[in-house]
C-alpha cells in the first residue's frame, strides 16, 4: 500500500467534473501539494486550502506543458484527467470533432507523460494515473470518435506501463463507466456523482490496482468484455438499434 499522504500531485482539467473531485479527494487523502491545472485558471473553484496551487494548462499546447513542468518539478503523482468529448458515428461524425478528441485525449496525454517522465523518474516511487474510459473497449457507435481516442490512450497507457516499469514509475489505467458530469449533460441514466468516484479511484491507486474500474456500470461492461467481447457488442448493438 502506497498512500497519497504527503505526496505532490498534479491533476489536469481540475476546474470541473472528475478533475475537481480528484482535487478534493487528494486533499482528503492528505496530499502535501496539489497542482490543480485548468485551461482557464479563473474557472478553478476555490478549494479553500493552501495546498492547492492553480496553474494554467491546455494539454494540447506543448509550450504551456513545458512551462508547467518548470514550475512543478516536485510532482510525484501525475493524474491525466483532462479530456474532450465529441459525439458522432464513424460514417457521419464531424472529422474535426474526432481530430480534437484524438489531439486532446491521446496526443495531449502522451505529451504530458513525455514532458513529466524525467521529473517522475527523479521523484520515485512515482505514478501516472490516466483517466481513460470503458469506451476504450466498448463498441459505442454514437460516440465512435471519442471511443477511438480512448482506445488509443488505453493502448498507450498499457505500453508506457511496461516502458516505465523498471524506473520506479507505476502507471494506472482508470476506465470509468458513465459518471454524472457535464460530459453526460442531458442523459437520464442513473449515474454516480464524481466526488464518490474520485475517492474510489484514489483508494484503488493507493492499493496498487493497475486497472481501475471505479463504478458499477463500468464494472458490468468490463466483466462482460472480459467474459466475451462479442457479448458487450451485442448489448450495445441492441441499445443502438433500440431493440
Ligand atoms: N463523465 C464520464 O462519464 C466519463 C466516463 C469515462 C471517462 N471520463 C473521462 O474523465 C475525464 C474527465 O471528464 P469529466 O466527466 O469530468 O468531464 P467534464 O466535466 O467535461 O470535464 C472535462 C475537463 O477536461 C478539461 N479539458 C478539456 N480539454 C482540455 C485541454 N485541451 N486541456 C486541458 N483541459 C482540458 C475541461 O476543461 P474546460 O472546462 O476548460 O473545458 C474540463 O476541466 C475525461 O478524460 C473523460 O474522458 C468521463
PDB file of C-alpha atoms and ligand atoms in Angstrom:
ATOM      1  CA  UNK A   1       0.000   0.000   0.000  1.00  0.00           C
ATOM      2  CA  UNK A   2       1.481   3.347  -1.087  1.00  0.00           C
ATOM      3  CA  UNK A   3      -0.629   6.098   0.408  1.00  0.00           C
ATOM      4  CA  UNK A   4      -1.023   9.551  -1.111  1.00  0.00           C
ATOM      5  CA  UNK A   5      -0.302  11.203   2.227  1.00  0.00           C
ATOM      6  CA  UNK A   6       2.385  13.908   1.842  1.00  0.00           C
ATOM      7  CA  UNK A   7       2.559  13.306  -1.920  1.00  0.00           C
ATOM      8  CA  UNK A   8       2.795  16.033  -4.552  1.00  0.00           C
ATOM      9  CA  UNK A   9       0.048  15.542  -7.126  1.00  0.00           C
ATOM     10  CA  UNK A  10      -0.736  17.248 -10.445  1.00  0.00           C
ATOM     11  CA  UNK A  11      -4.250  16.991 -11.858  1.00  0.00           C
ATOM     12  CA  UNK A  12      -5.267  18.207 -15.340  1.00  0.00           C
ATOM     13  CA  UNK A  13      -8.758  19.527 -16.070  1.00  0.00           C
ATOM     14  CA  UNK A  14      -9.201  20.285 -12.359  1.00  0.00           C
ATOM     15  CA  UNK A  15     -11.825  23.005 -12.753  1.00  0.00           C
ATOM     16  CA  UNK A  16     -14.887  20.749 -13.038  1.00  0.00           C
ATOM     17  CA  UNK A  17     -16.202  17.199 -13.155  1.00  0.00           C
ATOM     18  CA  UNK A  18     -13.983  14.295 -12.152  1.00  0.00           C
ATOM     19  CA  UNK A  19     -10.862  16.507 -12.064  1.00  0.00           C
ATOM     20  CA  UNK A  20     -12.351  18.867  -9.479  1.00  0.00           C
ATOM     21  CA  UNK A  21     -13.452  15.859  -7.414  1.00  0.00           C
ATOM     22  CA  UNK A  22      -9.955  14.381  -7.651  1.00  0.00           C
ATOM     23  CA  UNK A  23      -8.524  17.580  -6.153  1.00  0.00           C
ATOM     24  CA  UNK A  24     -10.967  17.362  -3.228  1.00  0.00           C
ATOM     25  CA  UNK A  25     -10.264  13.639  -2.731  1.00  0.00           C
ATOM     26  CA  UNK A  26      -6.488  14.301  -2.842  1.00  0.00           C
ATOM     27  CA  UNK A  27      -6.866  16.921  -0.106  1.00  0.00           C
ATOM     28  CA  UNK A  28      -8.764  14.389   1.989  1.00  0.00           C
ATOM     29  CA  UNK A  29      -6.004  11.839   1.422  1.00  0.00           C
ATOM     30  CA  UNK A  30      -3.518  14.248   2.989  1.00  0.00           C
ATOM     31  CA  UNK A  31      -1.534  15.202  -0.118  1.00  0.00           C
ATOM     32  CA  UNK A  32       1.236  17.718   0.597  1.00  0.00           C
ATOM     33  CA  UNK A  33       0.646  19.805  -2.529  1.00  0.00           C
ATOM     34  CA  UNK A  34      -1.788  19.623  -5.425  1.00  0.00           C
ATOM     35  CA  UNK A  35      -1.153  21.413  -8.699  1.00  0.00           C
ATOM     36  CA  UNK A  36      -4.694  21.986  -9.959  1.00  0.00           C
ATOM     37  CA  UNK A  37      -4.376  22.787 -13.649  1.00  0.00           C
ATOM     38  CA  UNK A  38      -7.018  24.215 -15.963  1.00  0.00           C
ATOM     39  CA  UNK A  39      -7.170  25.887 -19.360  1.00  0.00           C
ATOM     40  CA  UNK A  40      -8.678  28.919 -17.640  1.00  0.00           C
ATOM     41  CA  UNK A  41      -7.487  29.226 -14.019  1.00  0.00           C
ATOM     42  CA  UNK A  42     -10.247  31.744 -13.265  1.00  0.00           C
ATOM     43  CA  UNK A  43     -12.681  28.825 -13.629  1.00  0.00           C
ATOM     44  CA  UNK A  44     -10.992  26.816 -10.877  1.00  0.00           C
ATOM     45  CA  UNK A  45     -13.185  26.607  -7.777  1.00  0.00           C
ATOM     46  CA  UNK A  46     -11.883  27.971  -4.508  1.00  0.00           C
ATOM     47  CA  UNK A  47     -10.772  24.749  -2.819  1.00  0.00           C
ATOM     48  CA  UNK A  48     -10.176  26.722   0.396  1.00  0.00           C
ATOM     49  CA  UNK A  49      -6.819  25.085   1.028  1.00  0.00           C
ATOM     50  CA  UNK A  50      -3.292  26.486   0.630  1.00  0.00           C
ATOM     51  CA  UNK A  51      -2.036  23.123  -0.566  1.00  0.00           C
ATOM     52  CA  UNK A  52      -3.796  23.716  -3.907  1.00  0.00           C
ATOM     53  CA  UNK A  53      -1.624  25.556  -6.443  1.00  0.00           C
ATOM     54  CA  UNK A  54      -3.514  26.722  -9.550  1.00  0.00           C
ATOM     55  CA  UNK A  55      -1.666  26.504 -12.881  1.00  0.00           C
ATOM     56  CA  UNK A  56      -2.778  27.340 -16.389  1.00  0.00           C
ATOM     57  CA  UNK A  57      -2.559  24.363 -18.726  1.00  0.00           C
ATOM     58  CA  UNK A  58      -4.052  23.374 -22.040  1.00  0.00           C
ATOM     59  CA  UNK A  59      -2.712  19.864 -22.634  1.00  0.00           C
ATOM     60  CA  UNK A  60      -2.693  20.384 -26.400  1.00  0.00           C
ATOM     61  CA  UNK A  61      -0.219  23.266 -26.013  1.00  0.00           C
ATOM     62  CA  UNK A  62       3.360  21.942 -25.757  1.00  0.00           C
ATOM     63  CA  UNK A  63       4.812  25.319 -24.718  1.00  0.00           C
ATOM     64  CA  UNK A  64       2.363  25.533 -21.813  1.00  0.00           C
ATOM     65  CA  UNK A  65       3.156  21.966 -20.794  1.00  0.00           C
ATOM     66  CA  UNK A  66       6.871  22.828 -20.615  1.00  0.00           C
ATOM     67  CA  UNK A  67       6.149  25.921 -18.500  1.00  0.00           C
ATOM     68  CA  UNK A  68       4.153  23.774 -16.082  1.00  0.00           C
ATOM     69  CA  UNK A  69       6.980  21.210 -15.867  1.00  0.00           C
ATOM     70  CA  UNK A  70       9.349  24.037 -14.874  1.00  0.00           C
ATOM     71  CA  UNK A  71       7.000  25.107 -12.072  1.00  0.00           C
ATOM     72  CA  UNK A  72       6.153  21.608 -10.864  1.00  0.00           C
ATOM     73  CA  UNK A  73       9.460  19.737 -10.668  1.00  0.00           C
ATOM     74  CA  UNK A  74       8.390  18.075  -7.414  1.00  0.00           C
ATOM     75  CA  UNK A  75       5.431  16.165  -8.892  1.00  0.00           C
ATOM     76  CA  UNK A  76       5.235  12.547  -7.741  1.00  0.00           C
ATOM     77  CA  UNK A  77       1.760  11.646  -8.995  1.00  0.00           C
ATOM     78  CA  UNK A  78       0.629  12.820 -12.428  1.00  0.00           C
ATOM     79  CA  UNK A  79      -3.128  12.469 -12.942  1.00  0.00           C
ATOM     80  CA  UNK A  80      -4.044  12.913 -16.610  1.00  0.00           C
ATOM     81  CA  UNK A  81      -7.735  13.643 -16.308  1.00  0.00           C
ATOM     82  CA  UNK A  82      -8.406  16.358 -18.920  1.00  0.00           C
ATOM     83  CA  UNK A  83     -10.433  15.098 -21.833  1.00  0.00           C
ATOM     84  CA  UNK A  84     -12.621  16.291 -24.676  1.00  0.00           C
ATOM     85  CA  UNK A  85     -15.790  14.630 -25.892  1.00  0.00           C
ATOM     86  CA  UNK A  86     -17.338  14.939 -29.340  1.00  0.00           C
ATOM     87  CA  UNK A  87     -20.213  12.639 -30.261  1.00  0.00           C
ATOM     88  CA  UNK A  88     -20.760  11.250 -33.755  1.00  0.00           C
ATOM     89  CA  UNK A  89     -20.713   7.964 -35.656  1.00  0.00           C
ATOM     90  CA  UNK A  90     -17.862   6.696 -37.812  1.00  0.00           C
ATOM     91  CA  UNK A  91     -19.808   7.394 -41.007  1.00  0.00           C
ATOM     92  CA  UNK A  92     -21.464  10.696 -40.078  1.00  0.00           C
ATOM     93  CA  UNK A  93     -19.458  12.249 -37.232  1.00  0.00           C
ATOM     94  CA  UNK A  94     -17.620  15.533 -37.798  1.00  0.00           C
ATOM     95  CA  UNK A  95     -13.977  14.744 -38.594  1.00  0.00           C
ATOM     96  CA  UNK A  96     -12.977  17.965 -36.776  1.00  0.00           C
ATOM     97  CA  UNK A  97     -14.523  16.606 -33.536  1.00  0.00           C
ATOM     98  CA  UNK A  98     -12.750  13.274 -33.979  1.00  0.00           C
ATOM     99  CA  UNK A  99      -9.460  15.102 -34.564  1.00  0.00           C
ATOM    100  CA  UNK A 100      -9.949  17.253 -31.460  1.00  0.00           C
ATOM    101  CA  UNK A 101     -10.641  14.195 -29.270  1.00  0.00           C
ATOM    102  CA  UNK A 102      -7.529  12.492 -30.647  1.00  0.00           C
ATOM    103  CA  UNK A 103      -5.476  15.672 -30.176  1.00  0.00           C
ATOM    104  CA  UNK A 104      -6.617  16.081 -26.571  1.00  0.00           C
ATOM    105  CA  UNK A 105      -7.223  12.590 -25.198  1.00  0.00           C
ATOM    106  CA  UNK A 106      -4.417  10.782 -26.998  1.00  0.00           C
ATOM    107  CA  UNK A 107      -1.667  13.203 -28.101  1.00  0.00           C
ATOM    108  CA  UNK A 108      -2.289  15.658 -25.254  1.00  0.00           C
ATOM    109  CA  UNK A 109      -1.926  12.917 -22.654  1.00  0.00           C
ATOM    110  CA  UNK A 110       1.106  11.464 -24.428  1.00  0.00           C
ATOM    111  CA  UNK A 111       2.748  14.902 -24.399  1.00  0.00           C
ATOM    112  CA  UNK A 112       2.070  15.202 -20.665  1.00  0.00           C
ATOM    113  CA  UNK A 113       3.658  11.800 -19.997  1.00  0.00           C
ATOM    114  CA  UNK A 114       6.695  12.659 -22.129  1.00  0.00           C
ATOM    115  CA  UNK A 115       7.165  16.062 -20.514  1.00  0.00           C
ATOM    116  CA  UNK A 116       6.895  14.703 -16.957  1.00  0.00           C
ATOM    117  CA  UNK A 117       8.755  11.411 -17.383  1.00  0.00           C
ATOM    118  CA  UNK A 118      12.147  12.766 -16.190  1.00  0.00           C
ATOM    119  CA  UNK A 119      10.523  14.583 -13.247  1.00  0.00           C
ATOM    120  CA  UNK A 120       8.722  11.395 -12.231  1.00  0.00           C
ATOM    121  CA  UNK A 121      11.917   9.369 -12.670  1.00  0.00           C
ATOM    122  CA  UNK A 122      13.698  11.743 -10.304  1.00  0.00           C
ATOM    123  CA  UNK A 123      10.865  11.623  -7.751  1.00  0.00           C
ATOM    124  CA  UNK A 124      10.350   7.864  -7.455  1.00  0.00           C
ATOM    125  CA  UNK A 125       8.386   5.990  -6.328  1.00  0.00           C
ATOM    126  CA  UNK A 126       6.022   7.885  -8.581  1.00  0.00           C
ATOM    127  CA  UNK A 127       2.870   7.306 -10.558  1.00  0.00           C
ATOM    128  CA  UNK A 128       0.968   8.199 -13.688  1.00  0.00           C
ATOM    129  CA  UNK A 129      -2.801   7.837 -13.450  1.00  0.00           C
ATOM    130  CA  UNK A 130      -4.554   8.088 -16.819  1.00  0.00           C
ATOM    131  CA  UNK A 131      -8.299   8.618 -16.807  1.00  0.00           C
ATOM    132  CA  UNK A 132      -9.317   6.584 -19.839  1.00  0.00           C
ATOM    133  CA  UNK A 133     -12.904   5.199 -20.208  1.00  0.00           C
ATOM    134  CA  UNK A 134     -14.842   1.994 -20.726  1.00  0.00           C
ATOM    135  CA  UNK A 135     -15.297   3.491 -24.215  1.00  0.00           C
ATOM    136  CA  UNK A 136     -11.735   2.233 -24.819  1.00  0.00           C
ATOM    137  CA  UNK A 137     -13.032  -1.307 -25.370  1.00  0.00           C
ATOM    138  CA  UNK A 138     -16.782  -0.806 -25.867  1.00  0.00           C
ATOM    139  CA  UNK A 139     -18.337  -0.600 -29.340  1.00  0.00           C
ATOM    140  CA  UNK A 140     -20.236   2.711 -28.989  1.00  0.00           C
ATOM    141  CA  UNK A 141     -21.393   3.797 -32.471  1.00  0.00           C
ATOM    142  CA  UNK A 142     -22.828   7.172 -31.437  1.00  0.00           C
ATOM    143  CA  UNK A 143     -19.571   8.326 -29.824  1.00  0.00           C
ATOM    144  CA  UNK A 144     -17.190   6.390 -32.043  1.00  0.00           C
ATOM    145  CA  UNK A 145     -14.543   9.105 -32.491  1.00  0.00           C
ATOM    146  CA  UNK A 146     -14.270   9.711 -28.747  1.00  0.00           C
ATOM    147  CA  UNK A 147     -14.151   5.929 -28.172  1.00  0.00           C
ATOM    148  CA  UNK A 148     -11.294   5.584 -30.697  1.00  0.00           C
ATOM    149  CA  UNK A 149      -9.308   8.310 -28.900  1.00  0.00           C
ATOM    150  CA  UNK A 150      -9.777   6.474 -25.600  1.00  0.00           C
ATOM    151  CA  UNK A 151      -8.795   3.126 -27.192  1.00  0.00           C
ATOM    152  CA  UNK A 152      -5.624   4.809 -28.393  1.00  0.00           C
ATOM    153  CA  UNK A 153      -4.993   6.222 -24.911  1.00  0.00           C
ATOM    154  CA  UNK A 154      -5.668   2.840 -23.290  1.00  0.00           C
ATOM    155  CA  UNK A 155      -3.158   1.199 -25.617  1.00  0.00           C
ATOM    156  CA  UNK A 156      -0.577   3.930 -24.911  1.00  0.00           C
ATOM    157  CA  UNK A 157      -1.172   3.507 -21.171  1.00  0.00           C
ATOM    158  CA  UNK A 158      -0.543  -0.246 -21.307  1.00  0.00           C
ATOM    159  CA  UNK A 159       2.614   0.282 -23.377  1.00  0.00           C
ATOM    160  CA  UNK A 160       4.086   3.034 -21.221  1.00  0.00           C
ATOM    161  CA  UNK A 161       3.344   0.938 -18.121  1.00  0.00           C
ATOM    162  CA  UNK A 162       5.882  -1.590 -19.397  1.00  0.00           C
ATOM    163  CA  UNK A 163       8.279   1.119 -20.642  1.00  0.00           C
ATOM    164  CA  UNK A 164       8.425   2.714 -17.171  1.00  0.00           C
ATOM    165  CA  UNK A 165       8.104  -0.403 -15.018  1.00  0.00           C
ATOM    166  CA  UNK A 166      11.815  -0.665 -14.216  1.00  0.00           C
ATOM    167  CA  UNK A 167      12.136   3.057 -13.492  1.00  0.00           C
ATOM    168  CA  UNK A 168      10.041   3.143 -10.337  1.00  0.00           C
ATOM    169  CA  UNK A 169       7.033   4.724 -12.063  1.00  0.00           C
ATOM    170  CA  UNK A 170       3.748   2.846 -11.784  1.00  0.00           C
ATOM    171  CA  UNK A 171       1.155   3.504 -14.487  1.00  0.00           C
ATOM    172  CA  UNK A 172      -2.547   3.128 -13.685  1.00  0.00           C
ATOM    173  CA  UNK A 173      -5.388   2.976 -16.225  1.00  0.00           C
ATOM    174  CA  UNK A 174      -8.755   4.167 -14.950  1.00  0.00           C
ATOM    175  CA  UNK A 175     -11.740   3.091 -17.049  1.00  0.00           C
ATOM    176  CA  UNK A 176     -14.952   4.593 -15.651  1.00  0.00           C
ATOM    177  CA  UNK A 177     -18.470   3.978 -16.988  1.00  0.00           C
ATOM    178  CA  UNK A 178     -20.891   6.922 -17.196  1.00  0.00           C
ATOM    179  CA  UNK A 179     -20.324   9.458 -14.409  1.00  0.00           C
ATOM    180  CA  UNK A 180     -22.604  12.421 -13.631  1.00  0.00           C
ATOM    181  CA  UNK A 181     -20.572  15.321 -15.065  1.00  0.00           C
ATOM    182  CA  UNK A 182     -21.034  17.909 -17.831  1.00  0.00           C
ATOM    183  CA  UNK A 183     -19.849  15.255 -20.279  1.00  0.00           C
ATOM    184  CA  UNK A 184     -23.172  13.442 -19.791  1.00  0.00           C
ATOM    185  CA  UNK A 185     -25.366  16.534 -19.560  1.00  0.00           C
ATOM    186  CA  UNK A 186     -28.900  15.725 -20.700  1.00  0.00           C
ATOM    187  CA  UNK A 187     -28.542  11.978 -20.176  1.00  0.00           C
ATOM    188  CA  UNK A 188     -31.175  10.346 -17.979  1.00  0.00           C
ATOM    189  CA  UNK A 189     -29.010   7.431 -16.898  1.00  0.00           C
ATOM    190  CA  UNK A 190     -28.643   6.758 -13.211  1.00  0.00           C
ATOM    191  CA  UNK A 191     -25.006   7.831 -12.752  1.00  0.00           C
ATOM    192  CA  UNK A 192     -22.760   8.120  -9.696  1.00  0.00           C
ATOM    193  CA  UNK A 193     -21.561  11.578  -8.641  1.00  0.00           C
ATOM    194  CA  UNK A 194     -17.903  12.376  -9.404  1.00  0.00           C
ATOM    195  CA  UNK A 195     -16.964  13.002  -5.736  1.00  0.00           C
ATOM    196  CA  UNK A 196     -17.572   9.360  -4.743  1.00  0.00           C
ATOM    197  CA  UNK A 197     -15.936   8.070  -7.923  1.00  0.00           C
ATOM    198  CA  UNK A 198     -12.805  10.165  -7.311  1.00  0.00           C
ATOM    199  CA  UNK A 199     -12.459   8.726  -3.800  1.00  0.00           C
ATOM    200  CA  UNK A 200     -12.734   5.174  -5.145  1.00  0.00           C
ATOM    201  CA  UNK A 201     -10.126   5.937  -7.832  1.00  0.00           C
ATOM    202  CA  UNK A 202      -7.622   7.210  -5.250  1.00  0.00           C
ATOM    203  CA  UNK A 203      -8.354   4.297  -2.858  1.00  0.00           C
ATOM    204  CA  UNK A 204      -7.563   1.886  -5.676  1.00  0.00           C
ATOM    205  CA  UNK A 205      -4.430   3.801  -6.691  1.00  0.00           C
ATOM    206  CA  UNK A 206      -3.224   3.581  -3.092  1.00  0.00           C
ATOM    207  CA  UNK A 207      -3.996  -0.144  -3.066  1.00  0.00           C
ATOM    208  CA  UNK A 208      -1.760  -0.553  -6.132  1.00  0.00           C
ATOM    209  CA  UNK A 209      -4.544  -1.643  -8.505  1.00  0.00           C
ATOM    210  CA  UNK A 210      -3.292  -1.047 -12.045  1.00  0.00           C
ATOM    211  CA  UNK A 211      -6.529  -1.423 -13.994  1.00  0.00           C
ATOM    212  CA  UNK A 212      -9.186   0.520 -12.176  1.00  0.00           C
ATOM    213  CA  UNK A 213     -12.923   0.480 -12.897  1.00  0.00           C
ATOM    214  CA  UNK A 214     -14.435   2.724 -10.228  1.00  0.00           C
ATOM    215  CA  UNK A 215     -18.191   2.331 -10.777  1.00  0.00           C
ATOM    216  CA  UNK A 216     -20.865  -0.338 -11.166  1.00  0.00           C
ATOM    217  CA  UNK A 217     -21.820   0.386 -14.776  1.00  0.00           C
ATOM    218  CA  UNK A 218     -18.173   0.317 -15.786  1.00  0.00           C
ATOM    219  CA  UNK A 219     -17.629  -2.948 -13.915  1.00  0.00           C
ATOM    220  CA  UNK A 220     -20.638  -4.573 -15.613  1.00  0.00           C
ATOM    221  CA  UNK A 221     -19.239  -3.669 -19.028  1.00  0.00           C
ATOM    222  CA  UNK A 222     -15.695  -4.620 -18.099  1.00  0.00           C
ATOM    223  CA  UNK A 223     -16.823  -8.039 -16.877  1.00  0.00           C
ATOM    224  CA  UNK A 224     -18.952  -8.672 -19.978  1.00  0.00           C
ATOM    225  CA  UNK A 225     -15.976  -7.726 -22.177  1.00  0.00           C
ATOM    226  CA  UNK A 226     -13.603  -9.959 -20.196  1.00  0.00           C
ATOM    227  CA  UNK A 227     -16.001 -12.868 -20.440  1.00  0.00           C
ATOM    228  CA  UNK A 228     -16.643 -12.483 -24.185  1.00  0.00           C
ATOM    229  CA  UNK A 229     -16.121  -9.260 -26.212  1.00  0.00           C
ATOM    230  CA  UNK A 230     -18.996 -10.166 -28.572  1.00  0.00           C
ATOM    231  CA  UNK A 231     -21.356 -10.174 -25.569  1.00  0.00           C
ATOM    232  CA  UNK A 232     -20.624  -6.492 -24.960  1.00  0.00           C
ATOM    233  CA  UNK A 233     -21.025  -5.775 -28.697  1.00  0.00           C
ATOM    234  CA  UNK A 234     -24.475  -7.396 -28.584  1.00  0.00           C
ATOM    235  CA  UNK A 235     -25.555  -5.227 -25.607  1.00  0.00           C
ATOM    236  CA  UNK A 236     -24.518  -2.036 -27.414  1.00  0.00           C
ATOM    237  CA  UNK A 237     -25.974  -3.171 -30.739  1.00  0.00           C
ATOM    238  CA  UNK A 238     -29.355  -3.712 -29.070  1.00  0.00           C
ATOM    239  CA  UNK A 239     -29.128  -0.292 -27.404  1.00  0.00           C
ATOM    240  CA  UNK A 240     -28.107   1.453 -30.643  1.00  0.00           C
ATOM    241  CA  UNK A 241     -30.891  -0.150 -32.691  1.00  0.00           C
ATOM    242  CA  UNK A 242     -33.427   0.326 -29.877  1.00  0.00           C
ATOM    243  CA  UNK A 243     -34.157  -3.384 -29.515  1.00  0.00           C
TER     244      UNK A 243
HETATM  245  N1  LIG B   1     -18.113  11.538 -17.252  1.00  0.00           N
HETATM  246  C1  LIG B   1     -17.972  10.327 -17.733  1.00  0.00           C
HETATM  247  O1  LIG B   1     -18.964   9.590 -17.905  1.00  0.00           O
HETATM  248  C2  LIG B   1     -16.622   9.771 -18.033  1.00  0.00           C
HETATM  249  C3  LIG B   1     -16.502   8.393 -18.208  1.00  0.00           C
HETATM  250  C4  LIG B   1     -15.260   7.853 -18.520  1.00  0.00           C
HETATM  251  C5  LIG B   1     -14.160   8.677 -18.628  1.00  0.00           C
HETATM  252  N2  LIG B   1     -14.303  10.025 -18.451  1.00  0.00           N
HETATM  253  C6  LIG B   1     -13.111  10.848 -18.591  1.00  0.00           C
HETATM  254  O2  LIG B   1     -12.904  11.546 -17.393  1.00  0.00           O
HETATM  255  C7  LIG B   1     -12.175  12.748 -17.653  1.00  0.00           C
HETATM  256  C8  LIG B   1     -12.896  13.916 -17.002  1.00  0.00           C
HETATM  257  O3  LIG B   1     -14.172  14.043 -17.612  1.00  0.00           O
HETATM  258  P1  LIG B   1     -15.438  14.686 -16.892  1.00  0.00           P
HETATM  259  O4  LIG B   1     -16.503  13.686 -16.935  1.00  0.00           O
HETATM  260  O5  LIG B   1     -15.047  15.306 -15.623  1.00  0.00           O
HETATM  261  O6  LIG B   1     -15.819  15.776 -17.999  1.00  0.00           O
HETATM  262  P2  LIG B   1     -16.009  17.350 -17.945  1.00  0.00           P
HETATM  263  O7  LIG B   1     -16.807  17.746 -16.766  1.00  0.00           O
HETATM  264  O8  LIG B   1     -16.500  17.686 -19.311  1.00  0.00           O
HETATM  265  O9  LIG B   1     -14.525  17.906 -17.727  1.00  0.00           O
HETATM  266  C9  LIG B   1     -13.558  17.827 -18.729  1.00  0.00           C
HETATM  267  C10 LIG B   1     -12.346  18.556 -18.222  1.00  0.00           C
HETATM  268  O10 LIG B   1     -11.297  18.423 -19.177  1.00  0.00           O
HETATM  269  C11 LIG B   1     -10.813  19.735 -19.466  1.00  0.00           C
HETATM  270  N3  LIG B   1     -10.231  19.822 -20.794  1.00  0.00           N
HETATM  271  C12 LIG B   1     -10.778  19.564 -21.998  1.00  0.00           C
HETATM  272  N4  LIG B   1      -9.880  19.793 -22.985  1.00  0.00           N
HETATM  273  C13 LIG B   1      -8.736  20.219 -22.370  1.00  0.00           C
HETATM  274  C14 LIG B   1      -7.468  20.624 -22.827  1.00  0.00           C
HETATM  275  N5  LIG B   1      -7.162  20.654 -24.136  1.00  0.00           N
HETATM  276  N6  LIG B   1      -6.534  20.977 -21.914  1.00  0.00           N
HETATM  277  C15 LIG B   1      -6.813  20.971 -20.592  1.00  0.00           C
HETATM  278  N7  LIG B   1      -8.008  20.624 -20.095  1.00  0.00           N
HETATM  279  C16 LIG B   1      -8.959  20.247 -20.982  1.00  0.00           C
HETATM  280  C17 LIG B   1     -12.043  20.636 -19.328  1.00  0.00           C
HETATM  281  O11 LIG B   1     -11.643  21.992 -19.227  1.00  0.00           O
HETATM  282  P3  LIG B   1     -12.596  23.217 -19.692  1.00  0.00           P
HETATM  283  O12 LIG B   1     -13.523  23.482 -18.544  1.00  0.00           O
HETATM  284  O13 LIG B   1     -11.644  24.312 -19.970  1.00  0.00           O
HETATM  285  O14 LIG B   1     -13.351  22.757 -20.906  1.00  0.00           O
HETATM  286  C18 LIG B   1     -12.605  20.055 -18.034  1.00  0.00           C
HETATM  287  O15 LIG B   1     -11.898  20.521 -16.923  1.00  0.00           O
HETATM  288  C19 LIG B   1     -12.093  12.854 -19.182  1.00  0.00           C
HETATM  289  O16 LIG B   1     -10.848  12.365 -19.630  1.00  0.00           O
HETATM  290  C20 LIG B   1     -13.199  11.930 -19.653  1.00  0.00           C
HETATM  291  O17 LIG B   1     -12.979  11.439 -20.953  1.00  0.00           O
HETATM  292  C21 LIG B   1     -15.511  10.594 -18.153  1.00  0.00           C
END
